[in-house]
């Protein structure tokens, strides 16, 4: 903001150098490069040492004319949790292990261990002054440090006794604050004007409980002023100056309250109320003829104008915004304020608020964390993806400089088809990492095609402070080709024939999306009614993509090579044989001889089983047939399933006329082990399709059209593979089946 300035010229260089060191530890991919460090930052080491700095994640818990006390909550080591930083030379001292507290406007801090408290003057380095509270009993509790005075509370019947304990000429002096009601229950202690302590307490008089503020003269140990705070709560922030009293009020429900700034003169009872807007952690501090206020918590909540630090004139009501966020306001000895907060221009740190030359308060940055309030991207990873199995699922990762509520969204676009996936919003982790997972589904829940994609990442601060960050780039999806994949997605598809038309359906969308989205299908074209058998052998022709073989009613066998084009998945047919009318059943897709090529098997009208080994040559895709079995006429359906039993090669299943399903484990030489019964009641299915690995667990599955007998009545079911030849399929899972899969005349492949 325009009213913020730095305290010395070296500060900007110091922040840049510290940031450059931070960025140097982050590996960034070229498409998500970290911002470059300013030229000459490496030569600013001395400035970094001399300029006051506040560790990111630290909070200020004490402040005096010469420096400030901070506690670094991100550090889990007690010995390095507290630090004292001098303004004059920027030196930060890590204090010995212990629990420390500071005051406001005083260089004296206290180190506490049990009942023993050491007062340390950080400006002079004088010998510690020891105050032991053991004589006050176990219930005595140290709560605040006011200058060199320990503020101690002791519970008593119906209320709280507040004691002031200090050391005078080596003698410990204990005084009870006089003037508080016996039933005063003190809930808050505020340090403001020098020598004063404000107690916020609840007390009951004649059955009515009120919230009150008692202004205590620390030197005299007496209540100088005690008054009711109308509409305040015991947690309200309160500030007292020589002329005014200010406090926060909340009107309405707790989580949707309207914050109100209440002001009153010390000599009167009239209250001026200034409605501010929604907020439930309003910080208030008086400064001469001005009052500063702002709602803390910008890093963990949504947009709110009250997150800024504003000052309001007590004389004419003018308001000036000084900081973009405020986390804490502390009084200084000279009447100025020390505010922990941030601006977009100068970043996060400590700001001193004091009147400028024209009397209007201005902010000066006196110590910096080196972190920007604006989103700053320091690195990221955009991998290539392989969605063949779930183990290939990954995500996009970006690292931001600061933790806090940052949300981001990713949009990816397949260059060849223009199909997209847009993530939902993701929130950064406490470390500042934004991770957006992707399981390979597009917006319509179809499987992502292989090929090149563009990506666009947009991140924005949840609190609305500062601009969003956007990056773009490219990556590849390059999964393995699946035997039943006709759209180059490394995920299986389903073929459905209605009359003479053939359609391709994405299996991930069809089997797993339920009825959430309309199914997308590719119209392959008409004329497929000329075939009485269609088989899906996988890559039969030697190219990258899965093919289709079909027999027409004259006995000719035709090969439709896969193209890899999701919009037109098959090339024009090529005749690869004749005389195939001798076979009742044909299936393909299993590698039966271990040469990594799919083979075809057929059952003739006498029940003989014939093997056609694949060649990988589209012009002559099969070697001469070899008879490998007999008696297969008992089966009304045979299916090449791929390797479902975990043995050496692809397998076959056959369904007999009683509906019993039998497994033939391939030996890898074109023959099979003796059959094994693996199920019953399979006669209810009109179609059994070896779809491949539909659920991406690395095991082939079966899709069936059933369970009721007859076209037009059944629905889809999925039998997931187990990899165990004794029980190779799980119990069926019902699929929310679209109407076209159950219509009369439709056939599933």
Coordinates of N, CA and C in Angstrom, one line a residue, residues 190-384:
X190 N -5.1 -7.1 29.0 CA -4.6 -6.3 27.8 C -3.7 -5.3 28.3
X191 N -2.5 -5.2 27.6 CA -1.5 -4.2 27.9 C -1.6 -3.1 26.8
X192 N -1.7 -1.9 27.3 CA -1.9 -0.8 26.3 C -1.0 0.3 26.7
X193 N -1.6 1.4 27.2 CA -0.9 2.6 27.6 C 0.1 2.3 28.6
X194 N 1.3 2.9 28.6 CA 2.4 2.6 29.6 C 1.9 2.7 31.0
X195 N 2.2 1.7 31.8 CA 1.8 1.7 33.2 C 0.4 1.2 33.5
X196 N -0.3 0.8 32.5 CA -1.7 0.4 32.7 C -1.9 -1.0 32.2
X197 N -2.8 -1.7 32.9 CA -3.2 -3.0 32.6 C -4.7 -3.0 32.6
X198 N -5.3 -3.6 31.5 CA -6.8 -3.6 31.5 C -7.2 -5.0 31.7
X199 N -8.2 -5.2 32.6 CA -8.7 -6.5 32.9 C -10.1 -6.6 32.4
X200 N -10.4 -7.6 31.6 CA -11.8 -7.8 31.1 C -12.3 -9.0 32.0
X201 N -13.4 -8.7 32.6 CA -14.0 -9.7 33.6 C -15.5 -9.7 33.5
X202 N -16.0 -10.8 34.1 CA -17.5 -10.9 34.2 C -17.8 -10.9 35.7
X203 N -18.8 -10.2 36.1 CA -19.2 -10.1 37.5 C -20.8 -10.1 37.5
X204 N -21.3 -10.6 38.6 CA -22.7 -10.7 38.8 C -23.2 -9.8 39.9
X205 N -24.1 -8.9 39.6 CA -24.7 -8.0 40.6 C -26.2 -8.1 40.6
X206 N -26.8 -8.4 41.7 CA -28.3 -8.5 41.8 C -28.8 -9.5 40.8
X207 N -28.1 -10.6 40.5 CA -28.5 -11.7 39.6 C -28.3 -11.4 38.2
X208 N -27.7 -10.2 37.9 CA -27.4 -9.9 36.4 C -25.9 -9.9 36.2
X209 N -25.5 -10.6 35.2 CA -24.1 -10.7 34.9 C -23.7 -9.8 33.8
X210 N -22.6 -9.0 34.0 CA -22.2 -8.1 33.0 C -20.7 -8.3 32.7
X211 N -20.3 -7.8 31.5 CA -18.9 -7.8 31.1 C -18.3 -6.4 31.4
X212 N -17.2 -6.3 32.1 CA -16.7 -5.1 32.6 C -15.2 -5.0 32.2
X213 N -14.7 -3.8 32.2 CA -13.3 -3.5 32.0 C -12.8 -2.7 33.2
X214 N -11.7 -3.2 33.8 CA -11.0 -2.5 34.9 C -9.7 -2.0 34.4
X215 N -9.4 -0.7 34.5 CA -8.2 -0.2 34.1 C -7.3 -0.1 35.4
X216 N -6.2 -0.8 35.4 CA -5.4 -0.9 36.6 C -4.2 -0.1 36.5
X217 N -3.9 0.8 37.5 CA -2.6 1.5 37.6 C -1.6 0.5 38.2
X218 N -0.7 0.0 37.4 CA 0.2 -1.0 37.8 C 1.1 -0.5 39.0
X219 N 1.6 0.8 38.9 CA 2.4 1.3 39.9 C 1.7 1.4 41.3
X220 N 0.4 1.8 41.2 CA -0.3 2.0 42.5 C -1.0 0.7 42.9
X221 N -1.2 -0.2 41.9 CA -1.9 -1.5 42.3 C -3.4 -1.4 42.5
X222 N -4.0 -0.3 41.9 CA -5.4 -0.1 42.2 C -6.1 0.1 40.8
X223 N -7.4 -0.1 40.9 CA -8.3 0.1 39.7 C -8.6 1.5 39.6
X224 N -8.1 2.1 38.5 CA -8.3 3.6 38.3 C -9.7 3.8 37.7
X225 N -10.2 2.8 36.9 CA -11.5 3.0 36.3 C -12.1 1.7 36.1
X226 N -13.4 1.6 36.3 CA -14.1 0.3 36.1 C -15.5 0.6 35.5
X227 N -15.7 0.0 34.4 CA -17.0 0.3 33.7 C -17.5 -0.9 33.0
X228 N -18.8 -0.9 32.8 CA -19.5 -1.9 32.0 C -19.2 -1.7 30.5
X229 N -18.9 -2.8 29.8 CA -18.8 -2.8 28.4 C -20.0 -3.4 27.7
X230 N -21.0 -2.5 27.4 CA -22.3 -3.0 26.9 C -22.0 -3.8 25.6
X231 N -22.7 -4.9 25.5 CA -22.7 -5.8 24.3 C -21.4 -6.4 24.0
X232 N -20.4 -6.3 24.9 CA -19.1 -7.0 24.7 C -19.2 -8.4 25.3
X233 N -18.2 -9.2 24.9 CA -18.1 -10.5 25.5 C -16.8 -10.6 26.3
X234 N -16.6 -11.6 27.1 CA -15.4 -11.7 27.9 C -14.1 -11.9 27.0
X235 N -14.3 -12.3 25.7 CA -13.2 -12.5 24.8 C -12.9 -11.3 24.0
X236 N -13.7 -10.2 24.2 CA -13.5 -9.0 23.3 C -12.2 -8.3 23.6
X237 N -11.5 -7.9 22.5 CA -10.3 -7.1 22.6 C -10.6 -5.7 23.1
X238 N -9.8 -5.2 24.1 CA -10.0 -3.9 24.7 C -8.8 -3.1 24.6
X239 N -8.9 -1.8 24.4 CA -7.7 -1.0 24.5 C -8.0 0.3 25.2
X240 N -7.0 0.8 26.0 CA -7.2 2.0 26.8 C -6.1 3.0 26.4
X241 N -6.5 4.2 26.2 CA -5.5 5.3 26.1 C -5.8 6.3 27.2
X242 N -5.0 7.4 27.1 CA -5.2 8.5 28.2 C -6.6 9.1 28.1
X243 N -7.2 9.0 26.9 CA -8.4 9.8 26.6 C -9.6 8.9 26.3
X244 N -9.3 7.6 25.8 CA -10.4 6.8 25.3 C -10.3 5.4 25.7
X245 N -11.5 4.7 25.5 CA -11.6 3.3 25.7 C -12.2 2.8 24.4
X246 N -11.6 1.7 23.9 CA -12.2 1.1 22.7 C -12.3 -0.4 22.9
X247 N -13.3 -1.0 22.3 CA -13.4 -2.5 22.4 C -14.2 -3.1 21.3
X248 N -14.1 -4.4 21.1 CA -14.8 -5.0 20.0 C -16.1 -5.6 20.5
X249 N -17.2 -5.5 19.7 CA -18.4 -6.1 20.0 C -18.8 -7.0 18.8
X250 N -19.6 -8.0 19.1 CA -20.1 -8.9 18.0 C -21.6 -9.0 18.1
X251 N -22.3 -8.6 17.1 CA -23.7 -8.6 17.1 C -24.2 -9.7 16.2
X252 N -25.0 -10.6 16.7 CA -25.6 -11.7 15.9 C -25.0 -13.0 16.3
X253 N -25.2 -14.0 15.5 CA -24.7 -15.4 15.8 C -23.2 -15.4 15.8
X254 N -22.7 -16.3 16.5 CA -21.2 -16.4 16.8 C -20.4 -16.5 15.5
X255 N -20.8 -17.4 14.6 CA -20.1 -17.7 13.4 C -20.5 -16.8 12.2
X256 N -21.5 -15.9 12.4 CA -21.9 -15.0 11.4 C -22.2 -13.6 12.0
X257 N -21.3 -13.3 12.9 CA -21.5 -12.1 13.7 C -21.1 -10.8 12.9
X258 N -21.7 -9.7 13.2 CA -21.3 -8.4 12.7 C -20.3 -7.8 13.8
X259 N -19.1 -7.5 13.3 CA -18.2 -6.8 14.2 C -18.5 -5.4 14.3
X260 N -18.4 -4.9 15.5 CA -18.7 -3.4 15.8 C -17.5 -2.9 16.6
X261 N -17.0 -1.7 16.2 CA -16.0 -1.0 17.0 C -16.7 -0.1 17.9
X262 N -16.5 -0.3 19.2 CA -17.2 0.6 20.2 C -16.1 1.5 20.8
X263 N -16.5 2.8 20.9 CA -15.6 3.9 21.4 C -16.3 4.7 22.5
X264 N -15.5 5.0 23.5 CA -16.0 5.8 24.5 C -14.9 6.7 25.2
X265 N -15.2 7.9 25.6 CA -14.3 8.7 26.3 C -14.0 8.2 27.7
X266 N -12.8 8.4 28.2 CA -12.5 8.0 29.6 C -13.3 8.7 30.6
X267 N -13.7 9.9 30.3 CA -14.4 10.8 31.2 C -16.0 10.7 31.1
X268 N -16.5 9.9 30.2 CA -17.9 9.9 30.0 C -18.4 8.4 29.8
X269 N -19.7 8.3 29.6 CA -20.3 7.0 29.4 C -20.9 6.8 28.1
X270 N -20.9 7.8 27.3 CA -21.5 7.7 25.9 C -20.7 6.8 25.1
X271 N -21.3 5.9 24.3 CA -20.6 5.0 23.4 C -20.9 5.2 22.0
X272 N -19.9 5.4 21.2 CA -20.1 5.5 19.7 C -19.8 4.1 19.1
X273 N -20.7 3.6 18.3 CA -20.5 2.3 17.7 C -20.4 2.4 16.2
X274 N -19.3 1.8 15.7 CA -19.1 1.8 14.2 C -19.2 0.4 13.7
X275 N -20.3 0.1 13.0 CA -20.4 -1.2 12.3 C -19.4 -1.4 11.3
X276 N -18.7 -2.5 11.3 CA -17.6 -2.8 10.4 C -17.9 -3.8 9.3
X277 N -18.7 -4.8 9.6 CA -18.9 -6.0 8.8 C -18.7 -7.3 9.5
X278 N -18.7 -8.4 8.8 CA -18.7 -9.7 9.5 C -17.2 -10.0 9.9
X279 N -17.1 -10.6 11.1 CA -15.8 -10.9 11.6 C -15.9 -11.2 13.1
X280 N -15.2 -12.2 13.6 CA -15.3 -12.6 15.0 C -13.9 -12.7 15.7
X281 N -12.9 -12.0 15.1 CA -11.7 -11.9 15.9 C -11.1 -10.5 15.6
X282 N -11.8 -9.5 16.0 CA -11.5 -8.1 15.8 C -10.4 -7.7 16.8
X283 N -9.3 -7.2 16.3 CA -8.2 -6.7 17.1 C -8.4 -5.2 17.1
X284 N -8.2 -4.6 18.3 CA -8.4 -3.1 18.5 C -7.3 -2.6 19.3
X285 N -6.7 -1.4 18.9 CA -5.7 -0.8 19.7 C -5.7 0.7 19.4
X286 N -5.7 1.5 20.5 CA -5.7 3.0 20.4 C -4.3 3.5 20.3
X287 N -4.2 4.6 19.5 CA -3.0 5.3 19.3 C -3.2 6.8 19.2
X288 N -3.1 7.5 20.3 CA -3.3 8.9 20.3 C -4.7 9.2 19.9
X289 N -4.9 10.0 18.8 CA -6.2 10.4 18.3 C -6.7 9.4 17.2
X290 N -6.1 8.2 17.2 CA -6.6 7.2 16.2 C -6.8 5.9 16.9
X291 N -7.6 5.1 16.3 CA -7.8 3.7 16.7 C -7.5 2.8 15.5
X292 N -6.7 1.8 15.8 CA -6.4 0.8 14.7 C -7.3 -0.5 15.0
X293 N -7.7 -1.1 13.9 CA -8.5 -2.3 14.0 C -8.4 -3.2 12.8
X294 N -8.7 -4.4 12.9 CA -8.6 -5.4 11.8 C -8.9 -6.8 12.3
X295 N -9.5 -7.6 11.5 CA -9.8 -9.0 11.8 C -8.7 -9.9 11.5
X296 N -8.2 -10.7 12.5 CA -7.1 -11.6 12.2 C -7.6 -12.8 11.5
X297 N -6.7 -13.6 11.0 CA -7.0 -14.9 10.4 C -7.1 -14.9 8.9
X298 N -6.5 -13.9 8.2 CA -6.6 -13.9 6.7 C -6.0 -15.1 6.1
X299 N -5.1 -15.7 6.7 CA -4.4 -16.9 6.1 C -5.3 -18.2 6.2
X300 N -6.3 -18.2 7.0 CA -7.1 -19.4 7.1 C -8.6 -19.1 6.9
X301 N -9.0 -18.1 6.3 CA -10.4 -17.8 6.0 C -10.6 -17.1 4.7
X302 N -11.8 -17.0 4.3 CA -12.2 -16.4 3.0 C -12.1 -14.9 3.0
X303 N -12.5 -14.3 1.9 CA -12.3 -12.9 1.7 C -13.1 -12.1 2.8
X304 N -12.5 -11.0 3.3 CA -13.2 -10.2 4.2 C -12.4 -8.8 4.2
X305 N -13.1 -7.7 3.9 CA -12.4 -6.4 3.9 C -11.8 -6.1 5.3
X306 N -12.3 -6.7 6.4 CA -11.8 -6.4 7.7 C -10.4 -7.1 8.0
X307 N -9.9 -7.9 7.0 CA -8.6 -8.5 7.2 C -7.5 -7.4 7.1
X308 N -7.8 -6.3 6.5 CA -6.8 -5.2 6.4 C -6.7 -4.5 7.8
X309 N -5.5 -3.9 8.0 CA -5.4 -3.0 9.2 C -5.8 -1.6 8.8
X310 N -6.8 -1.1 9.5 CA -7.3 0.2 9.2 C -7.1 1.1 10.5
X311 N -7.0 2.4 10.3 CA -7.0 3.3 11.4 C -8.1 4.3 11.2
X312 N -8.8 4.7 12.3 CA -9.9 5.6 12.2 C -9.6 6.8 13.1
X313 N -9.8 8.0 12.6 CA -9.6 9.2 13.4 C -10.7 9.3 14.5
X314 N -10.3 9.6 15.7 CA -11.2 9.8 16.8 C -11.8 11.2 16.7
X315 N -11.2 12.1 15.9 CA -11.7 13.5 15.8 C -12.7 13.7 14.6
X316 N -12.4 13.2 13.5 CA -13.2 13.4 12.3 C -13.8 12.2 11.6
X317 N -13.4 11.0 12.1 CA -14.0 9.8 11.6 C -13.3 9.3 10.3
X318 N -12.2 9.9 9.9 CA -11.6 9.5 8.7 C -11.0 8.1 8.9
X319 N -10.9 7.2 7.8 CA -10.3 5.9 7.9 C -9.2 5.8 6.9
X320 N -8.2 5.1 7.2 CA -7.0 4.9 6.3 C -6.7 3.4 6.4
X321 N -6.6 2.7 5.3 CA -6.1 1.4 5.3 C -4.6 1.4 5.1
X322 N -3.9 0.6 6.0 CA -2.4 0.6 6.1 C -1.8 -0.7 5.7
X323 N -2.4 -1.8 6.1 CA -1.9 -3.1 5.8 C -3.0 -4.0 5.2
X324 N -2.6 -5.0 4.4 CA -3.5 -5.9 3.8 C -4.0 -7.0 4.7
X325 N -3.2 -7.4 5.7 CA -3.6 -8.4 6.7 C -3.0 -7.9 8.0
X326 N -3.7 -8.4 9.1 CA -3.2 -8.2 10.4 C -3.4 -9.4 11.3
X327 N -2.3 -9.8 12.0 CA -2.3 -10.9 12.9 C -2.3 -10.6 14.3
X328 N -1.7 -9.4 14.6 CA -1.6 -9.0 16.0 C -1.2 -7.5 16.1
X329 N -1.7 -6.8 17.1 CA -1.4 -5.4 17.3 C -0.9 -5.3 18.7
X330 N 0.3 -4.6 18.9 CA 0.9 -4.4 20.2 C 1.2 -2.9 20.3
X331 N 1.1 -2.4 21.6 CA 1.4 -1.1 21.9 C 2.9 -0.9 22.0
X332 N 3.4 0.3 21.6 CA 4.8 0.6 21.7 C 4.9 1.6 22.9
X333 N 6.1 1.8 23.4 CA 6.3 2.7 24.6 C 6.0 4.1 24.3
X334 N 6.3 4.5 23.0 CA 6.1 5.9 22.6 C 4.8 6.3 22.1
X335 N 3.8 5.3 22.2 CA 2.5 5.6 21.8 C 2.2 5.0 20.4
X336 N 3.3 4.6 19.7 CA 3.1 4.0 18.4 C 2.6 2.5 18.5
X337 N 2.3 1.9 17.4 CA 1.9 0.5 17.4 C 2.8 -0.4 16.7
X338 N 3.0 -1.6 17.1 CA 3.7 -2.6 16.3 C 2.7 -3.7 15.9
X339 N 2.6 -3.9 14.6 CA 1.6 -4.8 14.0 C 2.3 -5.9 13.2
X340 N 1.9 -7.1 13.5 CA 2.4 -8.2 12.7 C 1.3 -8.4 11.6
X341 N 1.7 -8.3 10.4 CA 0.8 -8.4 9.3 C 1.6 -8.4 8.0
X342 N 0.9 -8.0 6.9 CA 1.5 -8.1 5.6 C 0.9 -7.1 4.6
X343 N 1.7 -6.7 3.6 CA 1.1 -6.0 2.5 C 1.6 -6.7 1.2
X344 N 0.8 -6.5 0.1 CA 1.2 -7.1 -1.1 C 2.5 -6.5 -1.6
X345 N 2.8 -5.2 -1.3 CA 4.0 -4.6 -1.8 C 5.2 -5.0 -1.1
X346 N 5.2 -5.1 0.2 CA 6.4 -5.4 1.0 C 6.4 -6.7 1.7
X347 N 5.3 -7.5 1.6 CA 5.3 -8.8 2.2 C 5.0 -8.9 3.6
X348 N 5.3 -10.0 4.2 CA 5.0 -10.3 5.6 C 6.0 -9.9 6.6
X349 N 5.6 -9.4 7.7 CA 6.6 -9.0 8.7 C 6.0 -8.2 9.8
X350 N 6.8 -7.3 10.5 CA 6.4 -6.4 11.5 C 6.4 -5.0 11.0
X351 N 5.4 -4.3 11.2 CA 5.2 -2.9 10.8 C 5.0 -2.0 12.0
X352 N 5.7 -0.9 11.9 CA 5.5 0.1 13.0 C 4.5 1.2 12.5
X353 N 3.4 1.4 13.2 CA 2.4 2.4 12.9 C 2.6 3.6 13.7
X354 N 2.8 4.7 13.1 CA 3.0 6.0 13.8 C 2.5 7.1 12.9
X355 N 2.2 8.3 13.5 CA 1.8 9.4 12.7 C 2.9 9.9 11.8
X356 N 2.5 10.2 10.5 CA 3.5 10.8 9.6 C 3.6 12.3 9.8
X357 N 4.3 13.0 8.8 CA 4.5 14.4 8.9 C 3.2 15.2 9.0
X358 N 2.1 14.7 8.3 CA 0.9 15.4 8.3 C -0.1 14.9 9.4
X359 N 0.4 14.1 10.3 CA -0.4 13.6 11.4 C -1.2 12.3 11.1
X360 N -1.2 11.9 9.8 CA -1.9 10.7 9.4 C -1.0 9.5 9.7
X361 N -1.5 8.5 10.3 CA -0.6 7.3 10.6 C -0.2 6.7 9.3
X362 N 1.1 6.2 9.3 CA 1.7 5.5 8.2 C 2.4 4.2 8.7
X363 N 2.6 3.2 7.9 CA 3.2 2.0 8.3 C 4.6 1.9 7.8
X364 N 5.5 1.5 8.6 CA 6.9 1.3 8.2 C 7.3 -0.2 8.5
X365 N 7.9 -0.8 7.5 CA 8.3 -2.2 7.7 C 9.6 -2.2 8.5
X366 N 9.6 -2.8 9.7 CA 10.8 -2.9 10.6 C 11.4 -4.2 10.7
X367 N 10.7 -5.3 10.3 CA 11.3 -6.6 10.3 C 10.5 -7.5 9.3
X368 N 11.2 -8.2 8.5 CA 10.5 -9.0 7.4 C 10.8 -10.5 7.6
X369 N 9.7 -11.3 7.2 CA 9.9 -12.7 7.2 C 10.6 -13.1 5.8
X370 N 10.6 -12.2 4.9 CA 11.1 -12.6 3.6 C 10.0 -13.3 2.7
X371 N 8.8 -13.4 3.2 CA 7.8 -14.1 2.5 C 6.8 -13.1 1.9
X372 N 6.4 -13.4 0.7 CA 5.5 -12.5 0.0 C 4.0 -12.8 0.4
X373 N 3.2 -11.8 0.5 CA 1.8 -12.0 0.8 C 1.1 -12.5 -0.5
X374 N 1.6 -12.0 -1.6 CA 1.0 -12.5 -2.9 C 1.5 -13.9 -3.1
X375 N 0.7 -14.7 -3.8 CA 1.1 -16.1 -4.1 C 2.4 -16.1 -4.9
X376 N 3.3 -16.9 -4.5 CA 4.6 -17.0 -5.2 C 4.9 -18.5 -5.4
X377 N 4.9 -18.9 -6.7 CA 5.2 -20.3 -7.0 C 6.7 -20.5 -7.0
X378 N 7.1 -21.5 -6.3 CA 8.6 -21.8 -6.2 C 9.0 -23.1 -7.0
X379 N 8.0 -23.9 -7.4 CA 8.4 -25.1 -8.1 C 7.2 -25.9 -8.4
X380 N 7.4 -27.0 -9.2 CA 6.3 -27.8 -9.5 C 6.7 -29.0 -10.3
X381 N 5.8 -30.0 -10.4 CA 6.1 -31.2 -11.2 C 4.8 -31.6 -11.9
X382 N 5.0 -31.7 -13.3 CA 3.9 -32.2 -14.1 C 4.4 -33.4 -14.8
X383 N 4.0 -34.6 -14.4 CA 4.6 -35.8 -15.0 C 3.8 -36.2 -16.2
X384 N 4.4 -37.2 -17.0 CA 3.7 -37.9 -18.0 C 2.9 -39.0 -17.3

